[in-house]
Short mmCIF file of C-alpha atoms in Angstrom, two decimals:
data_model
loop_
_atom_site.label_atom_id
_atom_site.label_comp_id
_atom_site.label_asym_id
_atom_site.label_seq_id
_atom_site.Cartn_x
_atom_site.Cartn_y
_atom_site.Cartn_z
CA UNK A 30 -9.60 -104.54 34.55
CA UNK A 31 -6.70 -106.21 32.74
CA UNK A 32 -5.85 -105.70 29.07
CA UNK A 33 -2.87 -106.69 26.95
CA UNK A 34 -1.18 -105.87 23.64
CA UNK A 35 1.44 -107.65 21.59
CA UNK A 36 4.52 -105.43 21.43
CA UNK A 37 5.31 -106.34 17.83
CA UNK A 38 1.90 -105.61 16.32
CA UNK A 39 -0.02 -103.71 19.01
CA UNK A 40 -2.90 -106.16 18.71
CA UNK A 41 -4.95 -106.73 21.85
CA UNK A 42 -5.38 -110.32 23.01
CA UNK A 43 -6.07 -112.53 26.03
CA UNK A 44 -3.03 -111.91 28.22
CA UNK A 45 -3.20 -115.29 29.99
CA UNK A 46 -2.30 -117.08 26.77
CA UNK A 47 1.10 -115.38 26.47
CA UNK A 48 3.41 -113.49 28.85
CA UNK A 49 6.36 -112.80 26.55
CA UNK A 50 6.56 -109.97 24.06
CA UNK A 51 3.48 -108.35 25.56
CA UNK A 52 2.36 -105.23 27.38
CA UNK A 53 -0.14 -106.01 30.13
CA UNK A 54 -2.01 -103.14 31.77
CA UNK A 55 -4.03 -103.58 34.98
CA UNK A 56 -6.23 -100.83 36.37
CA UNK A 57 -7.97 -101.08 39.75
CA UNK A 58 -7.05 -104.76 39.87
CA UNK A 59 -9.00 -106.91 42.27
CA UNK A 60 -7.41 -109.45 44.60
CA UNK A 61 -8.26 -112.22 42.15
CA UNK A 62 -6.68 -110.33 39.26
CA UNK A 63 -3.56 -109.61 41.32
CA UNK A 64 -3.30 -113.31 42.09
CA UNK A 65 -3.46 -114.06 38.35
CA UNK A 66 -0.74 -111.48 37.66
CA UNK A 67 1.53 -112.92 40.37
CA UNK A 68 1.01 -116.39 38.93
CA UNK A 69 1.90 -115.20 35.42
CA UNK A 70 4.78 -112.79 36.23
CA UNK A 71 7.58 -113.10 38.79
CA UNK A 72 6.70 -109.93 40.71
CA UNK A 73 9.08 -108.91 43.47
CA UNK A 74 7.35 -108.71 46.84
CA UNK A 75 8.84 -105.34 47.80
CA UNK A 76 7.87 -103.78 44.48
CA UNK A 77 4.32 -105.07 44.77
CA UNK A 78 4.06 -103.64 48.29
CA UNK A 79 5.06 -100.24 46.93
CA UNK A 80 2.36 -100.50 44.27
CA UNK A 81 -0.36 -101.36 46.79
CA UNK A 82 0.68 -98.69 49.29
CA UNK A 83 -1.59 -95.64 49.01
CA UNK A 84 0.21 -92.33 48.52
CA UNK A 85 3.60 -93.87 47.74
CA UNK A 86 6.12 -91.50 46.22
CA UNK A 87 8.05 -91.89 42.97
CA UNK A 88 10.91 -94.37 43.12
CA UNK A 89 12.75 -96.95 41.03
CA UNK A 90 14.73 -100.12 41.70
CA UNK A 91 16.41 -102.91 39.80
CA UNK A 92 15.30 -106.23 41.31
CA UNK A 93 16.60 -109.66 40.29
CA UNK A 94 13.26 -110.44 38.65
CA UNK A 95 12.69 -107.15 36.85
CA UNK A 96 13.23 -103.41 36.79
CA UNK A 97 10.62 -101.37 38.60
CA UNK A 98 9.59 -97.72 38.61
CA UNK A 99 6.57 -95.93 40.04
CA UNK A 100 5.92 -92.30 39.13
CA UNK A 101 3.44 -89.86 40.63
CA UNK A 102 2.13 -86.99 38.51
CA UNK A 103 -0.86 -84.64 38.29
CA UNK A 104 -4.24 -85.98 37.21
CA UNK A 105 -5.47 -82.58 35.92
CA UNK A 106 -2.34 -80.63 34.95
CA UNK A 107 -4.25 -77.91 33.10
CA UNK A 108 -5.85 -76.73 36.37
CA UNK A 109 -4.55 -75.75 39.80
CA UNK A 110 -5.92 -79.00 41.27
CA UNK A 111 -3.44 -80.77 43.54
CA UNK A 112 -4.95 -84.23 42.90
CA UNK A 113 -2.27 -86.68 41.76
CA UNK A 114 -2.17 -90.11 40.13
CA UNK A 115 0.45 -92.85 40.10
CA UNK A 116 1.67 -95.30 37.46
CA UNK A 117 3.81 -98.34 38.34
CA UNK A 118 5.82 -100.14 35.65
CA UNK A 119 7.38 -103.61 35.87
CA UNK A 120 9.95 -104.07 33.11
CA UNK A 121 10.84 -107.69 32.32
CA UNK A 122 13.17 -109.03 29.64
CA UNK A 123 10.35 -109.69 27.19
CA UNK A 124 7.30 -108.04 28.74
CA UNK A 125 6.11 -104.93 30.54
CA UNK A 126 3.40 -104.73 33.17
CA UNK A 127 1.72 -101.46 34.22
CA UNK A 128 -0.39 -101.08 37.34
CA UNK A 129 -2.51 -98.09 38.35
CA UNK A 130 -5.63 -97.35 40.34
CA UNK A 131 -7.67 -95.79 37.53
CA UNK A 132 -5.16 -95.19 34.76
CA UNK A 133 -3.16 -92.02 34.13
CA UNK A 134 -2.99 -89.35 31.46
CA UNK A 135 0.27 -90.77 30.13
CA UNK A 136 -1.17 -94.28 30.01
CA UNK A 137 -4.26 -93.04 28.20
CA UNK A 138 -2.11 -91.39 25.53
CA UNK A 139 0.45 -94.15 25.01
CA UNK A 140 -1.89 -97.15 24.95
CA UNK A 141 -3.58 -96.12 21.65
CA UNK A 142 -0.18 -95.26 20.14
CA UNK A 143 0.99 -98.85 20.59
CA UNK A 144 -1.56 -100.07 18.09
CA UNK A 145 0.40 -100.79 14.91
CA UNK A 146 3.42 -98.70 15.86
CA UNK A 147 6.68 -100.50 15.13
CA UNK A 148 8.56 -98.17 17.50
CA UNK A 149 6.99 -99.81 20.55
CA UNK A 150 8.46 -103.24 20.11
CA UNK A 151 10.25 -103.67 23.44
CA UNK A 152 9.40 -103.24 27.13
CA UNK A 153 11.95 -100.42 27.55
CA UNK A 154 10.47 -98.49 24.64
CA UNK A 155 7.01 -98.72 26.22
CA UNK A 156 8.50 -97.55 29.51
CA UNK A 157 10.21 -94.65 27.77
CA UNK A 158 6.98 -93.49 26.12
CA UNK A 159 5.07 -93.68 29.40
CA UNK A 160 7.72 -91.71 31.28
CA UNK A 161 8.10 -89.18 28.47
CA UNK A 162 4.36 -88.46 28.40
CA UNK A 163 4.39 -88.22 32.20
CA UNK A 164 7.10 -85.57 31.93
CA UNK A 165 4.90 -83.68 29.46
CA UNK A 166 2.20 -83.37 32.12
CA UNK A 167 4.64 -81.46 34.34
CA UNK A 168 5.27 -78.98 31.54
CA UNK A 169 1.50 -78.50 31.29
CA UNK A 170 1.42 -77.83 35.03
CA UNK A 171 4.26 -75.32 34.63
CA UNK A 172 2.34 -73.51 31.87
CA UNK A 173 -0.78 -73.38 34.05
CA UNK A 174 1.09 -72.02 37.06
CA UNK A 175 2.95 -69.54 34.87
CA UNK A 176 -0.36 -68.07 33.70
CA UNK A 177 -1.41 -67.58 37.32
CA UNK A 178 1.90 -65.91 38.11
CA UNK A 179 1.36 -63.50 35.20
CA UNK A 180 -2.11 -62.64 36.54
CA UNK A 181 -0.64 -61.96 39.98
CA UNK A 182 1.97 -59.71 38.42
CA UNK A 183 -0.76 -57.68 36.69
CA UNK A 184 -2.60 -57.32 39.99
CA UNK A 185 0.51 -56.03 41.71
CA UNK A 186 1.10 -53.34 39.09
CA UNK A 187 -2.58 -52.39 38.76
CA UNK A 188 -2.58 -51.09 42.33
CA UNK A 189 -5.67 -53.06 43.35
CA UNK A 190 -6.89 -52.78 46.92
CA UNK A 191 -6.99 -56.57 47.34
CA UNK A 192 -3.82 -57.80 49.02
CA UNK A 193 -2.13 -60.46 46.82
CA UNK A 194 0.15 -61.82 49.55
CA UNK A 195 -2.17 -64.73 50.43
CA UNK A 196 -2.50 -65.71 46.76
CA UNK A 197 1.27 -65.49 46.32
CA UNK A 198 1.91 -67.91 49.17
CA UNK A 199 -0.83 -70.29 47.98
CA UNK A 200 0.65 -70.34 44.49
CA UNK A 201 4.11 -70.77 45.95
CA UNK A 202 2.83 -73.85 47.81
CA UNK A 203 1.52 -75.32 44.54
CA UNK A 204 4.82 -74.65 42.80
CA UNK A 205 6.80 -76.23 45.64
CA UNK A 206 4.68 -79.38 45.52
CA UNK A 207 5.00 -79.60 41.72
CA UNK A 208 8.76 -79.18 41.99
CA UNK A 209 8.95 -81.95 44.59
CA UNK A 210 6.95 -84.37 42.42
CA UNK A 211 9.01 -83.58 39.32
CA UNK A 212 12.25 -83.94 41.26
CA UNK A 213 11.21 -87.33 42.66
CA UNK A 214 10.28 -88.50 39.15
CA UNK A 215 13.65 -87.31 37.88
CA UNK A 216 15.53 -89.20 40.59
CA UNK A 217 13.51 -92.37 39.91
CA UNK A 218 14.19 -92.14 36.17
CA UNK A 219 17.90 -91.59 36.86
CA UNK A 220 18.02 -94.75 38.99
CA UNK A 221 16.19 -96.73 36.32
CA UNK A 222 18.60 -95.54 33.63
CA UNK A 223 21.59 -96.28 35.83
CA UNK A 224 20.76 -99.84 36.85
CA UNK A 225 18.31 -101.21 34.29
CA UNK A 226 19.56 -104.02 32.05
CA UNK A 227 18.78 -102.17 28.83
CA UNK A 228 20.46 -101.56 25.48
CA UNK A 229 22.53 -98.39 24.90
CA UNK A 230 19.67 -96.96 22.81
CA UNK A 231 17.21 -97.49 25.67
CA UNK A 232 19.62 -95.90 28.15
CA UNK A 233 19.79 -92.84 25.90
CA UNK A 234 15.99 -92.68 25.97
CA UNK A 235 15.98 -92.82 29.77
CA UNK A 236 18.53 -90.00 29.90
CA UNK A 237 16.30 -88.01 27.58
CA UNK A 238 13.35 -88.45 29.96
CA UNK A 239 15.57 -87.54 32.90
CA UNK A 240 16.54 -84.35 31.09
CA UNK A 241 12.85 -83.55 30.54
CA UNK A 242 12.14 -83.90 34.26
CA UNK A 243 15.22 -81.78 35.00
CA UNK A 244 13.94 -78.98 32.76
CA UNK A 245 10.53 -79.20 34.44
CA UNK A 246 12.19 -78.87 37.86
CA UNK A 247 14.14 -75.85 36.58
CA UNK A 248 10.94 -74.19 35.41
CA UNK A 249 9.30 -74.69 38.81
CA UNK A 250 12.39 -73.33 40.56
CA UNK A 251 12.32 -70.28 38.29
CA UNK A 252 8.63 -69.69 39.04
CA UNK A 253 9.24 -69.97 42.76
CA UNK A 254 12.10 -67.48 42.64
CA UNK A 255 10.01 -65.15 40.51
CA UNK A 256 7.20 -65.27 43.08
CA UNK A 257 9.68 -64.33 45.78
CA UNK A 258 10.82 -61.37 43.68
CA UNK A 259 7.18 -60.46 42.99
CA UNK A 260 6.44 -60.45 46.72
CA UNK A 261 9.44 -58.19 47.35
CA UNK A 262 8.26 -55.91 44.54
CA UNK A 263 4.77 -55.75 46.05
CA UNK A 264 6.19 -54.75 49.43
CA UNK A 265 8.40 -52.11 47.77
CA UNK A 266 5.43 -50.69 45.87
CA UNK A 267 3.35 -50.65 49.03
CA UNK A 268 6.13 -48.77 50.81
CA UNK A 269 6.40 -46.32 47.93
CA UNK A 270 2.64 -45.71 47.90
CA UNK A 271 2.70 -45.18 51.66
CA UNK A 272 5.51 -42.66 51.26
CA UNK A 273 3.47 -40.81 48.65
CA UNK A 274 0.47 -40.69 50.98
CA UNK A 275 2.61 -39.47 53.87
CA UNK A 276 4.18 -36.82 51.65
CA UNK A 277 0.74 -35.55 50.61
CA UNK A 278 -0.47 -35.46 54.20
CA UNK A 279 2.69 -33.65 55.25
CA UNK A 280 2.18 -31.06 52.52
CA UNK A 281 -1.40 -30.45 53.66
CA UNK A 282 -0.23 -30.13 57.26
CA UNK A 283 2.47 -27.62 56.30
CA UNK A 284 -0.08 -25.51 54.40
CA UNK A 285 -2.39 -25.30 57.40
CA UNK A 286 0.42 -24.70 59.92
CA UNK A 287 0.93 -20.95 59.19
CA UNK A 288 -2.82 -20.50 58.88
CA UNK A 289 -3.26 -22.00 62.34
CA UNK A 290 -0.54 -19.67 63.61
CA UNK A 291 -2.24 -16.55 62.16
CA UNK A 292 -5.63 -17.64 63.48
CA UNK A 293 -4.08 -18.16 66.90
CA UNK A 294 -2.47 -14.71 66.90
CA UNK A 295 -5.67 -12.93 65.94
CA UNK A 296 -7.63 -14.99 68.39
CA UNK A 297 -5.72 -13.63 71.41
CA UNK A 298 -7.82 -11.46 73.78
CA UNK A 299 -5.53 -8.40 74.05
CA UNK A 300 -7.29 -5.06 74.34
CA UNK A 301 -5.03 -3.13 71.97
CA UNK A 302 -4.94 -5.05 68.65
CA UNK A 303 -5.40 -2.66 65.68
CA UNK A 304 -6.60 -5.42 63.32
CA UNK A 305 -9.54 -6.26 65.54
CA UNK A 306 -11.16 -2.82 65.20
CA UNK A 307 -10.31 -2.33 61.53
CA UNK A 308 -13.33 -2.57 59.16
CA UNK A 309 -11.11 -4.53 56.75
CA UNK A 310 -9.65 -6.89 59.35
CA UNK A 311 -11.78 -9.88 58.37
CA UNK A 312 -10.99 -9.41 54.66
CA UNK A 313 -7.30 -8.95 55.49
CA UNK A 314 -7.25 -12.18 57.52
CA UNK A 315 -8.86 -14.24 54.76
CA UNK A 316 -6.59 -12.66 52.18
CA UNK A 317 -3.59 -13.67 54.29
CA UNK A 318 -4.91 -17.20 54.64
CA UNK A 319 -5.50 -17.57 50.92
CA UNK A 320 -2.19 -15.98 49.95
CA UNK A 321 -0.05 -18.06 52.30
CA UNK A 322 -1.92 -21.29 51.53
CA UNK A 323 -1.87 -20.67 47.77
CA UNK A 324 1.86 -19.92 47.74
CA UNK A 325 2.68 -23.08 49.71
CA UNK A 326 0.37 -25.21 47.55
CA UNK A 327 1.94 -23.83 44.36
CA UNK A 328 5.43 -24.50 45.73
CA UNK A 329 4.59 -28.10 46.65
CA UNK A 330 2.93 -28.64 43.29
CA UNK A 331 6.03 -27.39 41.50
CA UNK A 332 8.26 -29.74 43.50
CA UNK A 333 5.95 -32.69 42.79
CA UNK A 334 4.97 -33.18 46.41
CA UNK A 335 1.27 -32.56 45.80
#
């Protein structure tokens, strides 16, 4: 599918009639449509190969024919889905061409805005809007991952029996991938702003987008460091809980140690043991057990060991 808008008015029209002052968008272009685009626009061969390569990373380049940037972002940033999408932008002197497999979130938001908006009257302004909305998707991803980190933090402090270590490492993997994608987009935007033949105002816009990607990368780095601290905290809490259990078991063992000693003494088979023939020997033994055990239990309770 190929569609086009006039940059000055935002009006859609037949793109083959005019290739200057237009924004042409091609989604899931067929071989015949790609041939039409190559006949209408001087597309650099290397840039077109990057567009057609599946799974290509974010990058930018200034070719003699045009400026080029391809950016990969998340297709569903409000979920923990790792599925990504890619938007490729060819920036000519008087036109801009966007290529994608099935469109992107940024493209879907910017295309309606171009209708009647005087701000989008140049190829670099269209490119800026597309990159800026792409950067917004990374902030949405950061918000989504931050909510999951908060839930993990609650689990750690709620002393649940389920071990959160596996979830921590899975979330850390998602954050690392998001950071890598945002960092690649930042580097591509920096190259575009450094070498593109644009006006000073457009270069300021590119630096603004680069700053947005930089802040997104910083948020992902902060989340990753926080997860590392959360994992250390979980291990510390587990060690503390184990120490509390061991202290309780030790207290119980100490209580029963003198009782075991007394039972062992009175269980010896000597002939002359006055307690064995006493009518109150059994009561005396139990009284000793209860007295010694009660005193030790009260002492441990007072010290907070119980």
